Coordinates of C-alpha atoms and ligand atoms in Angstrom, one line a residue:
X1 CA 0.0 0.0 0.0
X2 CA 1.1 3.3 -0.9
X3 CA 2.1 5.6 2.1
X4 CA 0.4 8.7 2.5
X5 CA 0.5 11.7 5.0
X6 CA -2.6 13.4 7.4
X7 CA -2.6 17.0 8.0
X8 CA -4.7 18.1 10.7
X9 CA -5.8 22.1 9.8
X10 CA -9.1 23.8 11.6
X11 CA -10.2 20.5 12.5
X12 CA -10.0 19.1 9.3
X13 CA -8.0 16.0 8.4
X14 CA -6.8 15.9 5.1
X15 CA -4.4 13.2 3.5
X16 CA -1.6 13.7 1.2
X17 CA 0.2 11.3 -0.7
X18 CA 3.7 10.3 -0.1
X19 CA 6.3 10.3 -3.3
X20 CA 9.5 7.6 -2.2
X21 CA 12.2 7.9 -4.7
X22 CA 14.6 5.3 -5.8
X23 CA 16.6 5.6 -2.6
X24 CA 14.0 5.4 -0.7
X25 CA 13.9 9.3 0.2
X26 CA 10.6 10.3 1.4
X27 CA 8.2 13.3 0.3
X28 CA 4.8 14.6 1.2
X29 CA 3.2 15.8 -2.0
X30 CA 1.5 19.2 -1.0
X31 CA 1.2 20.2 -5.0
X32 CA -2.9 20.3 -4.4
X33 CA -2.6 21.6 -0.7
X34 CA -3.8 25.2 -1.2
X35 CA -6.6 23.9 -3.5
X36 CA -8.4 21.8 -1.3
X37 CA -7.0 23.9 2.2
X38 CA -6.5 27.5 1.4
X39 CA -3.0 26.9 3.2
X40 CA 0.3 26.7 1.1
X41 CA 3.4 26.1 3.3
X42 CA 7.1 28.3 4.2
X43 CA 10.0 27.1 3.7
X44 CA 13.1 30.0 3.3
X45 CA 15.8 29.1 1.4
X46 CA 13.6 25.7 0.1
X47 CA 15.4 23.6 3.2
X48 CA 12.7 20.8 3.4
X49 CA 11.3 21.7 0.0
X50 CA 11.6 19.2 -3.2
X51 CA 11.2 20.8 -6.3
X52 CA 11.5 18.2 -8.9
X53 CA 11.8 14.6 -9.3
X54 CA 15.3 14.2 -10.6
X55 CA 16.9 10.9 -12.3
X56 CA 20.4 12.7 -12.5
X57 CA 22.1 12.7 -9.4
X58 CA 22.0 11.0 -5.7
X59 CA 23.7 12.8 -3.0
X60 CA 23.1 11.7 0.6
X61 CA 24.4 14.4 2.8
X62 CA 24.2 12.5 6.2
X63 CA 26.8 9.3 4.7
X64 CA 28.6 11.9 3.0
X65 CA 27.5 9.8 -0.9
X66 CA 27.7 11.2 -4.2
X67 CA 26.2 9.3 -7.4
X68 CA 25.5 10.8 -11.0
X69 CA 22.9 8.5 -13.0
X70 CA 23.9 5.8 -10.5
X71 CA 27.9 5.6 -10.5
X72 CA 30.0 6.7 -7.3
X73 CA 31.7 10.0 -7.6
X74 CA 34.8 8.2 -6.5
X75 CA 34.6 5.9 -9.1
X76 CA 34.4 8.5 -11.8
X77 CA 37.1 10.8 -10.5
X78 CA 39.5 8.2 -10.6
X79 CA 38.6 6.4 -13.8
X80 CA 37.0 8.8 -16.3
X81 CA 37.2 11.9 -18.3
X82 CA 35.1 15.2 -18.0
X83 CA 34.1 14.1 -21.5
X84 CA 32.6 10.4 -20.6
X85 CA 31.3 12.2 -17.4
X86 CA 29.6 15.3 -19.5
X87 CA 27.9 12.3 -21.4
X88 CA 26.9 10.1 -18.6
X89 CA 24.8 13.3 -17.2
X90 CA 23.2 14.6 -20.4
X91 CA 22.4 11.6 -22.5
X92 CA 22.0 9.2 -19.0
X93 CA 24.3 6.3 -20.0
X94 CA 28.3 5.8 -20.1
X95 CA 28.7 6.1 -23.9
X96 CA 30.6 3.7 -26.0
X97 CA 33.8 4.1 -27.6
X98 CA 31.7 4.9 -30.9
X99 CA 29.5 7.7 -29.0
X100 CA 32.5 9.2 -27.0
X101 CA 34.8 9.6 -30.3
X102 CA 31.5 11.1 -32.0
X103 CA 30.6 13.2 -29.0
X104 CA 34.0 14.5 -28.5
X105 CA 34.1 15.1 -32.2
X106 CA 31.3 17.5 -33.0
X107 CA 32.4 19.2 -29.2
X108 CA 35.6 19.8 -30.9
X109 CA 33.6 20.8 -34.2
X110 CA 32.2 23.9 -32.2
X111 CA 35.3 25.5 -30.1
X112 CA 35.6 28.6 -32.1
X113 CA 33.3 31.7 -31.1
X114 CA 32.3 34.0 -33.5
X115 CA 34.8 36.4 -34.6
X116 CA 32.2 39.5 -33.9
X117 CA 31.9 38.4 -30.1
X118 CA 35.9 39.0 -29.7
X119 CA 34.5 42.8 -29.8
X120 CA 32.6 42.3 -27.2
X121 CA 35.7 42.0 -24.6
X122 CA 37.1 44.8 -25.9
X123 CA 34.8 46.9 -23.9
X124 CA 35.0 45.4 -20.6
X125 CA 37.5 46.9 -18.5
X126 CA 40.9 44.9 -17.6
X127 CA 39.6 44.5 -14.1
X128 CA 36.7 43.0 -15.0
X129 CA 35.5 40.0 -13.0
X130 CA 35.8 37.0 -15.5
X131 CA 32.6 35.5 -14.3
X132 CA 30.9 38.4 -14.8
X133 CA 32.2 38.8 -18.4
X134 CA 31.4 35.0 -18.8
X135 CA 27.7 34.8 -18.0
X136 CA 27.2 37.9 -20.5
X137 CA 29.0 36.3 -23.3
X138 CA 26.9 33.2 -22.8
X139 CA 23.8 35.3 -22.6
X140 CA 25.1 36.7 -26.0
X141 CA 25.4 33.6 -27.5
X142 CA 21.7 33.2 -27.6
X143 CA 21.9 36.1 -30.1
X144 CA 24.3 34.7 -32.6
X145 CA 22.3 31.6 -32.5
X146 CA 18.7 32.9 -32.8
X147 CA 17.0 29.5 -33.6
X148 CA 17.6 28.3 -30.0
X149 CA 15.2 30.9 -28.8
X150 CA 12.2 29.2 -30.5
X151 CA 10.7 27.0 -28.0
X152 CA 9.4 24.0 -30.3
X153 CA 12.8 23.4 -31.0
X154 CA 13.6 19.8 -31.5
X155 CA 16.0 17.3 -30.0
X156 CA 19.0 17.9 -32.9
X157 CA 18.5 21.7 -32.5
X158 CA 18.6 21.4 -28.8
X159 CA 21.8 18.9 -29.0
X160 CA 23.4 21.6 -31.3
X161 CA 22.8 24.1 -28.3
X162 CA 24.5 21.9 -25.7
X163 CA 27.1 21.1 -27.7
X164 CA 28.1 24.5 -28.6
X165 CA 27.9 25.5 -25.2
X166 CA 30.5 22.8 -23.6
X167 CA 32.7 23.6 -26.7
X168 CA 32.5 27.4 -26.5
X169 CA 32.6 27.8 -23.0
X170 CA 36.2 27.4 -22.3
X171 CA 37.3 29.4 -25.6
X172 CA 35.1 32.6 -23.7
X173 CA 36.6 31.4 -19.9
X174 CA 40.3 31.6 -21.2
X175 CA 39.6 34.8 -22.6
X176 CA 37.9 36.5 -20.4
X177 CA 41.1 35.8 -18.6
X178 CA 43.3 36.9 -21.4
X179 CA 41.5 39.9 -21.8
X180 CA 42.0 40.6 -18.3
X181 CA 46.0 40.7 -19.0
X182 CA 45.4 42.5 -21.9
X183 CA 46.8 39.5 -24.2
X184 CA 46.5 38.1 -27.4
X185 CA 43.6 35.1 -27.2
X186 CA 44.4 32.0 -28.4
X187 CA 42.8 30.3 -30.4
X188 CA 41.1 26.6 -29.8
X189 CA 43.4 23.9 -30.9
X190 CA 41.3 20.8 -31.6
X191 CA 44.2 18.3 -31.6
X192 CA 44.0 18.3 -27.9
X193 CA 41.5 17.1 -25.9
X194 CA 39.3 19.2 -23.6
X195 CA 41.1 20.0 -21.0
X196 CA 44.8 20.6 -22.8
X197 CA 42.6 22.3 -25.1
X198 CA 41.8 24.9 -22.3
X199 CA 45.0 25.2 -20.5
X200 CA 46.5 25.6 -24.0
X201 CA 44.0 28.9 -24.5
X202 CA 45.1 30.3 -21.1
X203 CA 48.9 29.7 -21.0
X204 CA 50.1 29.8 -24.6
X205 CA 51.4 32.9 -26.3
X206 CA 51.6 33.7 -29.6
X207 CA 55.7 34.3 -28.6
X208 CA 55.8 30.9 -26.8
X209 CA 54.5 27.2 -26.5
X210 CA 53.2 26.4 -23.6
X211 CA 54.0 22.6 -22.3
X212 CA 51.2 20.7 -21.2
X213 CA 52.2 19.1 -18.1
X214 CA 50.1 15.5 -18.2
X215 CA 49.9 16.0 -14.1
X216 CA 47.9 19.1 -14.5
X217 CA 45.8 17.8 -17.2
X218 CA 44.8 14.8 -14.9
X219 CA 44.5 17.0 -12.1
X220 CA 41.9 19.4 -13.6
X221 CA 40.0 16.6 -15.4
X222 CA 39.4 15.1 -11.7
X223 CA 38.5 18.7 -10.2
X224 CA 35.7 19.6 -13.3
X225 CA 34.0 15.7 -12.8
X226 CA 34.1 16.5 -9.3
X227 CA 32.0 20.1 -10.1
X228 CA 29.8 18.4 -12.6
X229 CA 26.7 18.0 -10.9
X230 CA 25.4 18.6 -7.2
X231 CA 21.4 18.2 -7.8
X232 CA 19.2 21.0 -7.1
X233 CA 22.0 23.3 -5.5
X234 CA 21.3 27.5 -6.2
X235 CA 22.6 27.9 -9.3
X236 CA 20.7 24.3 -10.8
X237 CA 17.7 25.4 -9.1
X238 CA 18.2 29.2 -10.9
X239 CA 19.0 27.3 -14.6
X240 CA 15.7 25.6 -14.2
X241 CA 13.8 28.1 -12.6
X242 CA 14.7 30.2 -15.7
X243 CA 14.6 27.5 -18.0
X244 CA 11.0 26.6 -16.5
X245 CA 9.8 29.9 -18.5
X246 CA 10.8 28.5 -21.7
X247 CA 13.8 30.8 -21.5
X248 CA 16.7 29.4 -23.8
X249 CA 19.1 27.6 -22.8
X250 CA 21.9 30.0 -23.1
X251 CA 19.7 32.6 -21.3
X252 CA 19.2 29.6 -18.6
X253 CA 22.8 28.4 -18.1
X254 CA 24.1 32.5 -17.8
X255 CA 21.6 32.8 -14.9
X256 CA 23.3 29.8 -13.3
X257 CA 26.5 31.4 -13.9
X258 CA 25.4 34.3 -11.7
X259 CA 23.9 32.7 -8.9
X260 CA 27.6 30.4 -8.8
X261 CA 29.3 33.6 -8.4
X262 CA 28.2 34.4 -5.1
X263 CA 30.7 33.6 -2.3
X264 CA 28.5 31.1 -0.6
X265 CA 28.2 29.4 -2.9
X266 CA 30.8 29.0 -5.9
X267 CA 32.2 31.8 -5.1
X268 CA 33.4 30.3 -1.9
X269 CA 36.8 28.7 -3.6
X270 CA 37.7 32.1 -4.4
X271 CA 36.8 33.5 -0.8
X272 CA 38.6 30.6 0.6
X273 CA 42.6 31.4 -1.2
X274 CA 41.6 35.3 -0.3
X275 CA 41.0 34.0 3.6
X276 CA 44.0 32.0 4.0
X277 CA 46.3 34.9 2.4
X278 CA 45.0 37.0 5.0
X279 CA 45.3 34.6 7.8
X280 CA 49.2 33.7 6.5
X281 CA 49.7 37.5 6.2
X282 CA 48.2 38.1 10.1
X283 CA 51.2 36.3 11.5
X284 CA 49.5 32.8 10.6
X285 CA 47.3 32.5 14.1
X286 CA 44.3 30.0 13.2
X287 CA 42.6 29.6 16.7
X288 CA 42.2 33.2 16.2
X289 CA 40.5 33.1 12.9
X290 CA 38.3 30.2 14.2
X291 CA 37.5 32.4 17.3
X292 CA 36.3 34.8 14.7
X293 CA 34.5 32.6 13.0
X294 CA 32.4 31.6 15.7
X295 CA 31.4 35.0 17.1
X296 CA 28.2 35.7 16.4
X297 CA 28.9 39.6 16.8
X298 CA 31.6 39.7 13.9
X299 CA 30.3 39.0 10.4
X300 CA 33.5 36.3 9.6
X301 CA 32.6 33.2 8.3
X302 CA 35.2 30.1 7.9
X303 CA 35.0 30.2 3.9
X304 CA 35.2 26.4 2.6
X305 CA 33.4 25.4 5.8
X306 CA 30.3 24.0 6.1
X307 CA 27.6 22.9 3.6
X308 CA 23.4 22.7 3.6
X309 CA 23.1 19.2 2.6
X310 CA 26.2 17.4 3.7
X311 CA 26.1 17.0 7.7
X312 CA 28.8 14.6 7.8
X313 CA 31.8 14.9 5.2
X314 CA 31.7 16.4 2.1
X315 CA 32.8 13.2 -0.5
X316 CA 34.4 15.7 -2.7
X317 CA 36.2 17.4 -0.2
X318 CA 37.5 14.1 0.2
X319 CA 38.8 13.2 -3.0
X320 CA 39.9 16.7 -3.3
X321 CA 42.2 16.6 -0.1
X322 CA 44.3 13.6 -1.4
X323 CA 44.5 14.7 -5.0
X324 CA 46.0 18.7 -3.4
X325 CA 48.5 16.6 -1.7
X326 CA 49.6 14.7 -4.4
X327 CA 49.2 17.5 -7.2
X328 CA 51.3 20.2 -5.1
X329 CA 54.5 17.0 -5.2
X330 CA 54.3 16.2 -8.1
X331 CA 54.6 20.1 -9.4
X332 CA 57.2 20.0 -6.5
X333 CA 55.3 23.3 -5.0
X334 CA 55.6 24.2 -1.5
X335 CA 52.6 26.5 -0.6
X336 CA 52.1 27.6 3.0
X337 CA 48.4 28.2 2.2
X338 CA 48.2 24.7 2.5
X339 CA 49.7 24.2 6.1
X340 CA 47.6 27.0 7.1
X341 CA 44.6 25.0 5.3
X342 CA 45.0 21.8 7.4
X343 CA 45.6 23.7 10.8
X344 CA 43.0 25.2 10.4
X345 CA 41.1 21.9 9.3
X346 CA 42.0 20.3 12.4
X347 CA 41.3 23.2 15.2
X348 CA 38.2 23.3 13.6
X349 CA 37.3 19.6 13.5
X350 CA 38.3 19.1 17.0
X351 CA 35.9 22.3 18.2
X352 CA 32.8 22.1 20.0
X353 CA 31.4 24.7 17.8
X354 CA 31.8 23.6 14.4
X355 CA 31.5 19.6 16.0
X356 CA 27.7 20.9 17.2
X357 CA 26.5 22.1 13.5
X358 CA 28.3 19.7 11.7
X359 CA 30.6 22.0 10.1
X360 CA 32.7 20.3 7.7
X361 CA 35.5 20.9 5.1
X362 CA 33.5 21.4 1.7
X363 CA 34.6 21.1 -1.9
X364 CA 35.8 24.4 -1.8
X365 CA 38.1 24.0 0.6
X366 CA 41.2 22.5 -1.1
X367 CA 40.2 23.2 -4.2
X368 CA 42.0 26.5 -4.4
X369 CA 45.3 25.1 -3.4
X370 CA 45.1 23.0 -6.0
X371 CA 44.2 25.6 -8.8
X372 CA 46.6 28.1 -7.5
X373 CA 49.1 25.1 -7.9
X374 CA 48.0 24.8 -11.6
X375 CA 48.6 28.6 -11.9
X376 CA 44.9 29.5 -12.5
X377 CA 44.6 32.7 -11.3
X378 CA 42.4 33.6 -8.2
X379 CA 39.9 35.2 -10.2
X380 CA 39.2 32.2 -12.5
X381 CA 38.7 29.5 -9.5
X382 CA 35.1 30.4 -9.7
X383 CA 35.0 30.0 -13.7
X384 CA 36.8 26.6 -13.0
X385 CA 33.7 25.7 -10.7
X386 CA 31.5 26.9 -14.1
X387 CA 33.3 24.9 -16.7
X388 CA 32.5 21.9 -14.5
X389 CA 29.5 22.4 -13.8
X390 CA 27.9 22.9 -17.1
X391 CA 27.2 19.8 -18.2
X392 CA 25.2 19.3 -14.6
X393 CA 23.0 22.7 -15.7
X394 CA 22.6 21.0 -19.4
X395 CA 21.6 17.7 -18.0
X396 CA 19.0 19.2 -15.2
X397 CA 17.9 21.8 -18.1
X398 CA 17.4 19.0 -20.2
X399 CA 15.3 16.9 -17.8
X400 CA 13.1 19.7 -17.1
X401 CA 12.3 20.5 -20.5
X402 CA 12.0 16.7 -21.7
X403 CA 9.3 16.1 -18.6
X404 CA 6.9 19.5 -19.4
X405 CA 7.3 20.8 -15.8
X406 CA 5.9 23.8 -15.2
X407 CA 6.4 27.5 -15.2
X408 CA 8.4 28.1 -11.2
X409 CA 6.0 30.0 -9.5
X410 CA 7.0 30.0 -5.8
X411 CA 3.8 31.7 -3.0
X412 CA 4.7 34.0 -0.4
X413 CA 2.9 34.7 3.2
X414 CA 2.3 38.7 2.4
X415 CA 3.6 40.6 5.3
X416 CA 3.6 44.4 4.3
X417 CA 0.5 47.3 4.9
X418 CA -3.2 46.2 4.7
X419 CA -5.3 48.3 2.0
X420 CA -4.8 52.4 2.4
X421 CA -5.8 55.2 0.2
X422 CA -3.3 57.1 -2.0
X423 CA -2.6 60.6 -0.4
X424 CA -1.4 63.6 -2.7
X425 CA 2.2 64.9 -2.3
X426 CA 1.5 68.2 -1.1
X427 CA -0.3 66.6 1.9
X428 CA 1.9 63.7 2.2
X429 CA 4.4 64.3 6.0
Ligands
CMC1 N1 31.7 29.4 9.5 C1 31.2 29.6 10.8 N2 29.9 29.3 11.1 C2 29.1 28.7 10.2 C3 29.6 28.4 8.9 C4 31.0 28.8 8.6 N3 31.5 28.6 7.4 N4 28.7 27.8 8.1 C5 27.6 27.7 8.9 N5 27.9 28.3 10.1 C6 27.0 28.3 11.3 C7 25.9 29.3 11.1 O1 26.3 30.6 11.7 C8 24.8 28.7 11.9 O2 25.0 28.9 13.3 P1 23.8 29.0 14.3 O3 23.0 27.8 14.2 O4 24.4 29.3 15.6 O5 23.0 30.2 13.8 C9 24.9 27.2 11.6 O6 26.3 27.0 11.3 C10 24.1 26.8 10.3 O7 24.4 27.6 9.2 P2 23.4 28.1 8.1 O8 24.0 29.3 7.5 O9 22.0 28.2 8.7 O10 23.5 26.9 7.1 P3 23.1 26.9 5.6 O11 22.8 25.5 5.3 O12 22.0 27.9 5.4 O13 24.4 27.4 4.8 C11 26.5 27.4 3.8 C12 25.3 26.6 4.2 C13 27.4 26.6 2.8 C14 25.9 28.6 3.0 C15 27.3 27.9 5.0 O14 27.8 26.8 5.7 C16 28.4 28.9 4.7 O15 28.2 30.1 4.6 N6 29.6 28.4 4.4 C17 30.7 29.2 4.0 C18 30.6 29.4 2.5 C19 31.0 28.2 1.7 O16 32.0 27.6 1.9 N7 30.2 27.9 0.6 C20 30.5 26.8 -0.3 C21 29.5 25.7 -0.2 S1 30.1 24.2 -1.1 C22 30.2 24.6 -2.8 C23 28.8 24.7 -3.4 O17 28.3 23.6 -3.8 O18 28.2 25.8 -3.4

């Protein structure tokens, strides 16, 4: 028998069915509540508040798992590529050889941006923030490709669209960083794979090859599978929120791209490098920073710490940890960021405080150590975070689309004035 939920409201009893998922995660379906009650329910910040059914990904913050369409994230960081991983979360299956050499082919087919857009950097300053230049380029591409604003568009039209987006969006990431410097882009080179591909665009200059180091290739191909999907985190919920309106995709995946950039939530990897070069610069004290931290009178937070759904460990943090370690040997760096990182790590672990809320190391974390190790500049960590996440936004937009959901239209419990008359200006106090 199916399991289903009473709600007692003036008197009333009313039942609402129960939705169990694959996992066995339980809902309370309250989609017809305000019809049959008059009642809707609150929920800031959507803590206790499913918004789709999803197929995608599994994530079970109290055991600290991570699964996309099934497969352990620590299965897939170790084994695959951003490529097969990309795949897995759009199309819902591991492709073949056949499929991967295909898919990687037309993603390769697609690199270049058009030549018109380049104009578009020009006008941003040099300090721009590359993720603000990056969501308005990708909102731009919407214009150079008007048919993906139609929304009958079909499945080939749409695959163009998701294909042009993975392929273009490193080509506009390393620029955005290029034009920052005020230096000659690069062009895409599609004899090397993704990720080359992209470290290629940022390092090279026209004057000088740039060596691809195999270590860092493997390095960031782990770090953008780790980023690929998280379920129905701020910036997925914003790309189908926006995507709900039959907004295109482009449009969609640049809304995501803002919501990223804020420090709690993408924006944290940045936040955390800026935090630990001011604690290294103070003289190095943690217990004072973590002191900080925990006052409730002074706005500091622990940047890297902490995370809404994991209340355990953070898996990726996990993964991430080991792989700093063995990136900063191999590249035979020596960065006191990290010392400070696991110091602080351990005070906080071992305090009350953080013990209490279940504060934990989050992806974040280590991730910056190891970027900074790869030479990505601070204000690119962020656009890292983007690049992985992308095909995650695809996949969820996707879904959405494919399953008719509706238009988001969240309620509200209206708290302002009751009903009063207009009053002229000349007799207003
Ligand atoms: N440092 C100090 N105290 C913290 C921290 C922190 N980093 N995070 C949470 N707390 C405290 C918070 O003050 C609150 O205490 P109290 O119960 O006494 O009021 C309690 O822990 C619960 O915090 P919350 O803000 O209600 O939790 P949340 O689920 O709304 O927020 C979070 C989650 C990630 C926004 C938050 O932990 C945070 O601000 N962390 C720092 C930013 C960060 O690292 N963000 C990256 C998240 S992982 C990457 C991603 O997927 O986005």
């Amino acid at each position: 028998m199916s399991k289903t939920a009473k709600i007692v409201l003036d008197d009333n009893e009313h039942v609402l069915p129960v939705v169990t998922g694959s996992e066995n995660e339980n809902a309370i379906d309250i989609s017809k509540l305000r019809g049959s009650t008059g009642y809707i329910t609150i929920d800031p910040g959507y803590k206790n508040t499913g918004a789709t059914k999803s197929a995608i990904t599994f994530l079970d913050g109290e055991k600290g798992i991570l699964r996309y369409r099934g497969y352990p994230i620590e299965q897939l960081a170790e084994n695959a590529s951003f490529m097969e991983v990309a795949y897995l979360l759009i199309y819902g299956e591991l492709p073949n050889t056949i499929e991967l050499q295909l898919f990687e082919r037309s993603i390769k087919r697609h690199t270049l941006v058009h030549e018109d857009m380049k104009r578009f950097f020009e006008a941003y300053p040099a300090k721009a923030h590359p993720m603000g230049v990056l969501s308005s380029m990708v909102s731009s591409l919407a214009t150079f490709y008007p048919e993906s604003q139609n929304p009958d568009r079909n499945s080939e039209a749409i695959n163009l669209t998701i294909h042009r987006l993975i392929a273009k969006l490193p080509t506009l990431a390393a620029w955005s960083y290029k034009n920052s410097m005020r230096h000659p882009f690069m062009y895409p080179n599609n004899k090397l794979d993704y990720c080359q591909n992209f470290l290629n665009m940022m390092f090279s200059m026209p004057t000088e090859d740039y060596d691809i180091d195999p270590v860092i290739v493997k390095a960031l191909n782990k770090l953008l599978i780790l980023h690929a999907d998280h379920e129905q985190n701020c910036s997925t919920s914003t790309v189908r929120i926006v995507g709900s309106s039959q907004a295109n995709l482009y449009s969609s995946i640049s809304a995501g791209i803002c919501a990223l950039w804020g420090p709690l939530h993408g924006g944290a990897n940045q936040k955390v490098i800026e935090m630990l070069l001011k604690i290294h610069i103070d003289g190095g004290n943690v217990d004072k920073w973590v002191e900080k931290a925990k006052d409730k009178n002074d706005p500091f937070r622990l940047m890297g710490f902490g995370h809404r759904v994991y209340k355990n460990f953070d898996p990726r943090a996990k993964i991430i940890k080991k792989s700093c370690d063995e990136v900063l040997e191999k590249l035979g760096v020596n960065d006191p960021l990290l010392e400070i990182a696991k110091k602080l790590e351990k005070v906080a672990l071992e305090d009350e405080y953080f013990k209490e809320r279940n504060l934990y190391p989050n992806v974040d974390f280590y991730s910056g150590i190891i970027y900074k190790a790869l030479r990505i500049p601070t204000e690119m960590f962020t656009v890292m975070f983007a690049i992985g996440r992308l095909p995650g936004w695809i996949a969820q937009w996707k879904e959405m689309t494919e399953n008719n959901e509706p238009i988001g239209r969240p309620r509200q419990i209206y708290t302002g004035y009751n009903s009063r008359d207009y009053v002229d200006v000349s007799k207003r106090k």
